[in-house]
Coordinates of C-alpha atoms in Angstrom, one line a residue:
M126 CA 126.8 103.0 -31.4
I127 CA 123.2 102.3 -32.4
V128 CA 120.9 105.3 -33.1
N129 CA 117.2 105.5 -33.7
Y130 CA 116.0 108.0 -36.2
Q131 CA 113.0 109.7 -37.7
A132 CA 113.2 110.9 -41.2
I133 CA 111.0 112.0 -44.1
D134 CA 111.4 110.0 -47.3
R135 CA 110.9 111.1 -50.9
T136 CA 107.2 110.4 -50.8
G137 CA 106.8 112.7 -47.7
A138 CA 106.2 109.7 -45.4
L139 CA 107.7 109.5 -41.9
V140 CA 110.3 106.7 -41.5
N141 CA 111.3 105.3 -38.1
D142 CA 114.3 103.0 -38.0
N143 CA 117.8 102.5 -36.5
L144 CA 121.4 102.6 -37.7
V145 CA 124.8 101.4 -36.5
V146 CA 127.2 104.4 -36.8
E147 CA 130.1 106.0 -34.9
D148 CA 128.5 109.3 -34.2
A149 CA 125.5 111.6 -35.0
S150 CA 127.4 113.3 -37.8
Q151 CA 127.9 110.0 -39.7
A152 CA 124.2 109.1 -39.1
Y153 CA 123.1 112.4 -40.6
G154 CA 125.4 112.0 -43.6
Q155 CA 124.2 108.5 -44.3
L156 CA 120.5 109.4 -44.1
T157 CA 121.0 112.3 -46.4
R158 CA 122.9 110.2 -49.0
N159 CA 120.0 107.7 -48.9
G160 CA 117.6 110.5 -49.9
L161 CA 116.0 111.0 -46.4
I162 CA 115.5 114.2 -44.6
P163 CA 116.5 113.7 -40.9
V164 CA 114.0 114.9 -38.3
R165 CA 115.3 113.3 -35.1
I166 CA 118.3 111.2 -34.2
T167 CA 118.8 109.6 -30.8
A168 CA 121.2 107.2 -29.3
Q169 CA 119.5 104.1 -27.9
K170 CA 118.9 104.3 -24.1
S171 CA 120.1 107.9 -23.9
K172 CA 118.8 111.3 -24.4
P173 CA 118.6 112.8 -27.9
I174 CA 122.0 113.6 -29.3
C175 CA 120.5 115.8 -32.0
Q176 CA 117.0 116.9 -32.5
A177 CA 115.7 119.0 -35.4
Q178 CA 113.1 120.7 -33.2
G179 CA 115.3 121.6 -30.2
G180 CA 117.5 124.6 -29.5
S181 CA 120.2 122.6 -27.6
G182 CA 122.3 119.6 -28.7
L183 CA 124.5 119.0 -31.6
F184 CA 121.9 119.8 -34.3
S185 CA 121.4 123.4 -33.2
R186 CA 125.2 123.9 -33.3
W187 CA 125.3 122.5 -36.8
G188 CA 122.5 124.8 -38.0
F189 CA 119.8 122.1 -38.3
S190 CA 117.6 123.4 -35.6
R191 CA 114.2 123.0 -37.3
V192 CA 112.1 120.3 -38.8
P193 CA 111.8 120.7 -42.6
R194 CA 108.5 122.3 -43.4
K195 CA 107.0 122.9 -46.8
D196 CA 105.6 126.3 -45.7
R197 CA 109.2 127.4 -45.0
A198 CA 110.3 127.0 -48.6
R199 CA 111.8 130.3 -49.8
R200 CA 110.6 131.9 -52.9
K201 CA 114.2 132.6 -53.8
E202 CA 114.5 129.0 -55.1
L203 CA 111.4 129.3 -57.2
P204 CA 113.2 130.4 -60.5
F205 CA 115.6 127.4 -60.2
F206 CA 112.6 125.1 -59.6
T207 CA 110.7 126.5 -62.6
E208 CA 113.7 126.5 -65.0
Q209 CA 114.6 122.9 -64.1
M210 CA 111.1 121.7 -64.5
A211 CA 110.8 123.4 -67.9
I212 CA 114.1 121.7 -69.1
L213 CA 113.0 118.3 -67.9
L214 CA 109.6 118.5 -69.5
E215 CA 111.0 119.8 -72.8
T216 CA 113.1 116.5 -72.9
G217 CA 109.9 114.5 -72.6
T218 CA 110.2 113.5 -69.0
P219 CA 106.8 113.0 -67.3
V220 CA 105.8 115.5 -64.6
A221 CA 106.2 113.0 -61.7
A222 CA 109.6 111.8 -62.9
S223 CA 110.7 115.5 -63.3
L224 CA 109.7 116.2 -59.7
S225 CA 111.6 113.1 -58.5
A226 CA 114.7 114.3 -60.4
L227 CA 114.3 117.8 -58.9
E228 CA 113.9 116.4 -55.4
R229 CA 117.3 114.8 -55.7
Q230 CA 118.9 118.0 -57.0
L231 CA 117.6 120.4 -54.4
T232 CA 119.7 120.9 -51.2
D233 CA 117.2 123.0 -49.3
P234 CA 115.3 120.5 -47.0
H235 CA 112.1 122.7 -47.0
W236 CA 112.0 122.7 -50.8
R237 CA 112.8 119.0 -50.9
L238 CA 109.8 118.3 -48.7
L239 CA 107.6 120.6 -50.8
V240 CA 108.6 118.9 -54.0
S241 CA 108.0 115.6 -52.4
Q242 CA 104.4 116.7 -51.6
L243 CA 103.9 117.9 -55.1
K244 CA 105.1 114.6 -56.5
K245 CA 102.8 112.7 -54.1
K246 CA 99.8 114.7 -55.3
V247 CA 100.7 114.1 -59.0
L248 CA 101.2 110.3 -58.4
E249 CA 97.8 110.2 -56.8
G250 CA 96.3 111.4 -60.0
G251 CA 96.1 115.1 -59.4
S252 CA 97.3 117.8 -61.7
L253 CA 100.4 119.9 -61.2
A254 CA 98.3 123.0 -61.1
S255 CA 96.2 121.7 -58.2
A256 CA 99.3 120.5 -56.4
V257 CA 101.0 124.0 -56.6
A258 CA 97.7 125.7 -55.8
A259 CA 97.7 124.0 -52.4
H260 CA 100.9 126.0 -51.4
P261 CA 99.9 129.6 -52.0
K262 CA 102.8 131.0 -49.8
V263 CA 105.2 129.7 -52.4
F264 CA 103.2 129.6 -55.6
D265 CA 100.9 132.6 -56.1
P266 CA 97.6 132.4 -57.9
I267 CA 99.2 133.7 -61.2
Y268 CA 101.7 130.8 -61.1
S269 CA 99.0 128.1 -60.5
S270 CA 96.7 129.6 -63.1
M271 CA 99.4 129.6 -65.8
I272 CA 100.3 126.0 -64.9
A273 CA 96.6 125.1 -65.3
A274 CA 96.5 126.8 -68.7
G275 CA 99.7 125.1 -69.8
E276 CA 98.4 121.6 -68.7
A277 CA 95.1 122.3 -70.5
S278 CA 96.8 123.4 -73.8
G279 CA 99.6 120.9 -73.7
T280 CA 102.2 123.6 -73.5
L281 CA 103.4 123.2 -69.9
S282 CA 107.1 123.5 -70.7
T283 CA 106.5 126.7 -72.6
I284 CA 104.5 128.2 -69.8
L285 CA 107.2 127.2 -67.3
N286 CA 109.8 129.0 -69.4
R287 CA 107.6 132.1 -69.3
L288 CA 107.2 131.8 -65.6
A289 CA 111.0 131.4 -65.2
Q290 CA 111.5 134.5 -67.4
L291 CA 109.0 136.4 -65.2
S292 CA 110.9 135.4 -62.0
R293 CA 114.2 136.3 -63.5
Q294 CA 112.9 139.7 -64.6
S295 CA 111.4 140.4 -61.2
D296 CA 114.6 139.3 -59.4
R297 CA 116.8 141.4 -61.7
L298 CA 114.8 144.6 -61.1
R299 CA 114.7 143.9 -57.3
H300 CA 118.4 143.5 -57.2
K301 CA 118.9 146.6 -59.2
V302 CA 116.8 148.6 -56.8
I303 CA 118.6 147.1 -53.7
S304 CA 122.0 147.8 -55.3
A305 CA 121.0 151.3 -56.0
M306 CA 120.0 151.8 -52.3
I307 CA 123.1 150.2 -50.7
Y308 CA 125.5 153.1 -51.4
P309 CA 123.2 155.9 -50.2
A310 CA 122.3 153.9 -47.1
L311 CA 126.1 153.4 -46.4
L312 CA 126.8 157.0 -46.8
T313 CA 123.9 158.0 -44.6
S314 CA 125.1 155.6 -41.9
I315 CA 128.6 157.1 -42.1
A316 CA 127.1 160.6 -41.8
F317 CA 125.2 159.7 -38.7
T318 CA 128.3 158.0 -37.2
V319 CA 130.4 161.2 -37.9
M320 CA 127.8 163.4 -36.3
G321 CA 127.7 161.1 -33.3
V322 CA 131.5 161.3 -32.9
L323 CA 131.3 165.1 -33.2
I324 CA 128.5 165.5 -30.6
F325 CA 129.8 163.1 -28.0
F326 CA 133.6 163.5 -28.3
V327 CA 134.8 166.4 -30.4
L328 CA 132.4 169.2 -29.5
P329 CA 132.7 168.7 -25.7
R330 CA 136.5 169.2 -25.9
F331 CA 136.1 172.4 -27.9
A332 CA 133.5 173.6 -25.4
V333 CA 136.1 173.3 -22.6
I334 CA 138.7 175.1 -24.7
F335 CA 136.4 178.0 -25.5
E336 CA 135.2 178.3 -21.9
E337 CA 138.7 178.5 -20.6
M338 CA 139.7 181.1 -23.2
S339 CA 136.5 183.2 -22.7
V340 CA 136.1 183.5 -26.5
N341 CA 133.1 185.3 -27.9
L342 CA 131.4 182.6 -29.9
P343 CA 129.5 183.0 -33.2
G344 CA 125.8 182.0 -33.2
T345 CA 126.4 178.8 -35.2
T346 CA 129.1 177.6 -32.8
K347 CA 126.8 178.4 -29.8
A348 CA 124.0 176.4 -31.4
L349 CA 126.3 173.4 -32.0
L350 CA 127.6 173.4 -28.5
T351 CA 124.1 173.7 -27.0
I352 CA 122.8 170.8 -29.1
S353 CA 125.8 168.7 -28.0
R354 CA 125.3 169.6 -24.3
L355 CA 121.5 168.9 -24.4
V356 CA 122.0 165.5 -26.2
R357 CA 124.7 164.4 -23.7
S358 CA 122.9 165.6 -20.6
H359 CA 119.6 164.0 -21.7
I360 CA 120.9 160.9 -23.4
L361 CA 118.2 158.6 -22.1
V362 CA 115.4 161.0 -23.1
T363 CA 117.0 161.4 -26.5
I364 CA 117.2 157.7 -27.1
L365 CA 113.6 157.0 -25.9
S366 CA 112.2 159.9 -27.9
S367 CA 114.0 158.7 -31.1
A368 CA 112.8 155.2 -30.5
M369 CA 109.3 156.3 -30.0
V370 CA 109.4 158.4 -33.2
V371 CA 110.8 155.5 -35.2
A372 CA 108.3 153.1 -33.7
G373 CA 105.4 155.5 -34.5
I374 CA 106.6 155.9 -38.1
I375 CA 106.9 152.1 -38.5
I376 CA 103.4 151.5 -37.0
F377 CA 101.9 154.2 -39.3
L378 CA 103.6 152.8 -42.4
R379 CA 102.4 149.3 -41.7
S380 CA 98.8 150.5 -41.2
Q381 CA 96.4 150.6 -44.2
R382 CA 96.2 154.4 -43.9
G383 CA 99.9 154.7 -43.8
R384 CA 100.5 152.5 -46.8
R385 CA 97.9 154.4 -48.8
F386 CA 99.5 157.7 -47.8
V387 CA 102.9 156.6 -48.9
A388 CA 101.6 155.0 -52.1
R389 CA 99.7 158.2 -53.1
N390 CA 102.4 160.6 -52.3
V391 CA 105.4 158.7 -53.8
L392 CA 103.8 159.1 -57.2
K393 CA 103.9 162.9 -56.7
L394 CA 107.6 163.0 -56.1
P395 CA 109.7 164.5 -59.0
I396 CA 111.7 161.9 -61.0
F397 CA 111.1 159.1 -58.4
G398 CA 107.3 159.3 -58.9
S399 CA 107.5 158.7 -62.6
L400 CA 109.9 155.8 -62.1
V401 CA 107.7 154.1 -59.5
S402 CA 104.7 154.6 -61.9
S403 CA 106.7 153.1 -64.8
I404 CA 107.7 150.1 -62.7
H405 CA 104.1 149.4 -61.8
N406 CA 102.9 149.8 -65.4
A407 CA 105.6 147.4 -66.6
R408 CA 104.6 144.8 -64.0
I409 CA 100.9 145.1 -64.9
C410 CA 101.7 144.8 -68.7
R411 CA 104.0 141.9 -68.0
L412 CA 101.5 139.9 -66.0
I413 CA 98.5 140.5 -68.3
G414 CA 100.6 139.8 -71.3
L415 CA 101.9 136.5 -70.0
L416 CA 98.6 135.4 -68.8
I417 CA 96.8 136.1 -72.1
E418 CA 99.6 134.5 -74.1
S419 CA 99.2 131.5 -71.8
S420 CA 95.5 131.2 -72.9
V421 CA 94.1 132.6 -69.6
P422 CA 90.9 134.6 -70.4
L423 CA 91.2 138.4 -70.1
L424 CA 88.8 138.7 -67.2
E425 CA 90.7 136.1 -65.2
A426 CA 94.0 137.7 -66.2
L427 CA 92.8 141.1 -64.9
E428 CA 91.6 139.5 -61.6
L429 CA 94.9 137.7 -61.0
T430 CA 96.9 140.7 -61.9
C431 CA 94.9 142.8 -59.5
S432 CA 95.5 140.3 -56.7
S433 CA 99.3 140.5 -57.2
V434 CA 99.6 144.3 -57.4
K435 CA 100.4 145.9 -54.0
H436 CA 99.9 149.5 -54.9
Y437 CA 96.3 150.2 -53.9
M438 CA 95.7 152.9 -56.7
Y439 CA 96.7 150.5 -59.4
A440 CA 94.7 147.7 -57.8
E441 CA 91.6 150.0 -57.9
L442 CA 92.3 150.8 -61.5
L443 CA 92.5 147.1 -62.4
K444 CA 89.2 146.5 -60.6
K445 CA 87.6 149.3 -62.6
I446 CA 89.0 147.9 -65.9
H447 CA 87.7 144.4 -64.9
Q448 CA 84.2 145.8 -64.3
S449 CA 84.3 147.8 -67.5
V450 CA 85.4 144.8 -69.6
L451 CA 82.7 142.7 -67.9
N452 CA 80.2 145.4 -69.1
G453 CA 81.4 145.2 -72.7
Q454 CA 83.9 148.1 -72.7
S455 CA 87.5 147.9 -73.8
M456 CA 90.5 148.3 -71.5
H457 CA 91.9 151.4 -73.2
E458 CA 88.7 153.4 -72.5
V459 CA 89.2 153.1 -68.8
M460 CA 92.9 153.6 -69.0
S461 CA 92.6 156.8 -70.9
E462 CA 90.5 158.3 -68.0
S463 CA 93.3 157.5 -65.5
K464 CA 96.4 159.6 -64.9
L465 CA 98.3 156.4 -63.8
V466 CA 98.7 155.1 -67.3
P467 CA 100.6 157.3 -69.9
A468 CA 98.8 158.1 -73.1
S469 CA 101.4 156.2 -75.2
I470 CA 100.6 153.0 -73.4
T471 CA 96.9 153.5 -73.7
Q472 CA 97.2 154.1 -77.4
M473 CA 99.3 151.0 -78.0
I474 CA 96.8 148.9 -76.0
H475 CA 94.0 150.4 -78.1
T476 CA 95.8 149.3 -81.3
A477 CA 96.4 145.9 -79.8
E478 CA 92.7 145.4 -78.9
E479 CA 91.7 146.3 -82.5
N480 CA 94.2 143.8 -83.9
A481 CA 93.5 141.0 -81.3
Q482 CA 97.2 141.1 -80.2
V483 CA 96.7 142.3 -76.6
G484 CA 99.0 139.6 -75.0
R485 CA 101.9 140.1 -77.5
V486 CA 101.7 143.9 -77.4
M487 CA 101.6 144.1 -73.6
T488 CA 104.6 141.8 -73.3
L489 CA 106.5 144.0 -75.7
L490 CA 105.4 147.1 -73.8
A491 CA 106.7 145.4 -70.6
D492 CA 110.1 144.7 -72.2
H493 CA 110.4 148.3 -73.3
L494 CA 109.4 149.7 -69.9
D495 CA 111.7 147.4 -68.0
D496 CA 114.7 148.3 -70.2
R497 CA 113.9 152.0 -69.7
N498 CA 113.4 151.6 -65.9
E499 CA 116.7 149.8 -65.5
T500 CA 118.5 152.6 -67.4
Q501 CA 116.7 155.2 -65.2
I502 CA 117.6 153.4 -62.0
G503 CA 121.3 153.3 -63.1
T504 CA 121.2 157.0 -64.0
L505 CA 119.6 158.0 -60.7
T506 CA 122.2 155.9 -58.8
S507 CA 125.1 157.7 -60.5
I508 CA 123.4 161.1 -59.7
M509 CA 122.6 160.3 -56.1
E510 CA 126.1 159.3 -55.1
P511 CA 127.8 162.7 -55.7
V512 CA 124.7 164.6 -54.4
I513 CA 124.9 162.7 -51.1
L514 CA 128.6 163.2 -50.9
I515 CA 128.2 167.0 -51.5
F516 CA 125.4 167.1 -48.8
M517 CA 127.6 165.3 -46.3
G518 CA 130.5 167.6 -47.1
I519 CA 128.4 170.7 -46.6
I520 CA 127.2 169.6 -43.2
I521 CA 130.6 168.5 -41.9
G522 CA 132.2 171.6 -43.5
M523 CA 129.7 173.8 -41.6
V524 CA 130.5 172.1 -38.3
A525 CA 134.2 172.4 -39.0
I526 CA 133.9 176.1 -39.9
S527 CA 131.8 176.8 -36.8
L528 CA 134.6 175.3 -34.6
V529 CA 137.5 176.9 -36.4
L530 CA 136.1 180.5 -36.5
P531 CA 136.5 181.1 -32.7
L532 CA 140.1 179.9 -33.0
F533 CA 140.8 182.5 -35.6
D534 CA 139.3 185.2 -33.3
L535 CA 141.5 183.9 -30.5
S536 CA 144.6 184.1 -32.6
R537 CA 143.8 187.6 -33.7
I538 CA 143.2 188.7 -30.2
S539 CA 146.5 187.2 -29.1
A540 CA 148.3 189.0 -31.9

């Protein structure tokens, strides 16, 4: 059969042509092997047999339901891209040729299209920094600024290695936090499931038994049976009320006021507050240190770091530091007035400023804080697991005791 196709080539241009193939699967495979990204494949004089934009047809069943778009490139692939670029540049490969090699390696169609666009800009005479700056959803301002500094100083491969290290460090910490939350979340889900089974299945049966036996019930047992009866008899109201409460909480947390409320109060929590503060301090030190070591001026480094910090209290602190440095003051003077930065960090930054070693010292501080944070996260995880198990055991135990006590009274009366 003859098929017409639209595809994107390695320069980002749209190609229209036809092929003689047996089916759509063979057409897709042949185009991919030729370095093209299929957009639309149609049999001549028939309706489309597979279309990247559509929701029906063979493409949607194969998982290729969308046209590749550079703005859909996932940041998860950024460390791989950065590391590979650093390796290629270290071997003396020009930037455009490195991008071409990477384009062939990448399997994600969105990233292939993005790299194709970067290569096109570089071949047109633009810098890599200007090319990546045109895609802020993937490459943040810190990334593009460090690339620009690397191109200006002729140390692009070194800068890319530092960026890859930053990405790896961020990913490692994020995975550590996610892993720490999985087990508590699983136990909490199990606890809610158990409570649901008790309320909807176990307690109603015991209620019938106690009613038939006319047993004098303790207060805790009466409370449990009353809760079970109310929830079951007003199930719709319970679901709607719960949904409204959850929706209200989500809306509040997504609002600026809600985010600020959480950010402010999280820092006041025992143990967790100091950990959150330490994580933010480590990130700030890491970013400022890397930017200064990459020959980015201090004022610009502070500006870029401020734009990447999501905690509003730390963002305001960085704005204050930026203004003070602009007025001729040193960083440690403003930091010493804030409770967000420990005195030990302030003192080390003071020493670094006196010795003109701010970048190196802040990077070392970040390494130290990240190591300590990872250890603390591991410790908290090991503590939380038995605490949650004990808490679940207490709740389920209280329910079990409340149900068993009337049975003991019944057996004593019978005796």
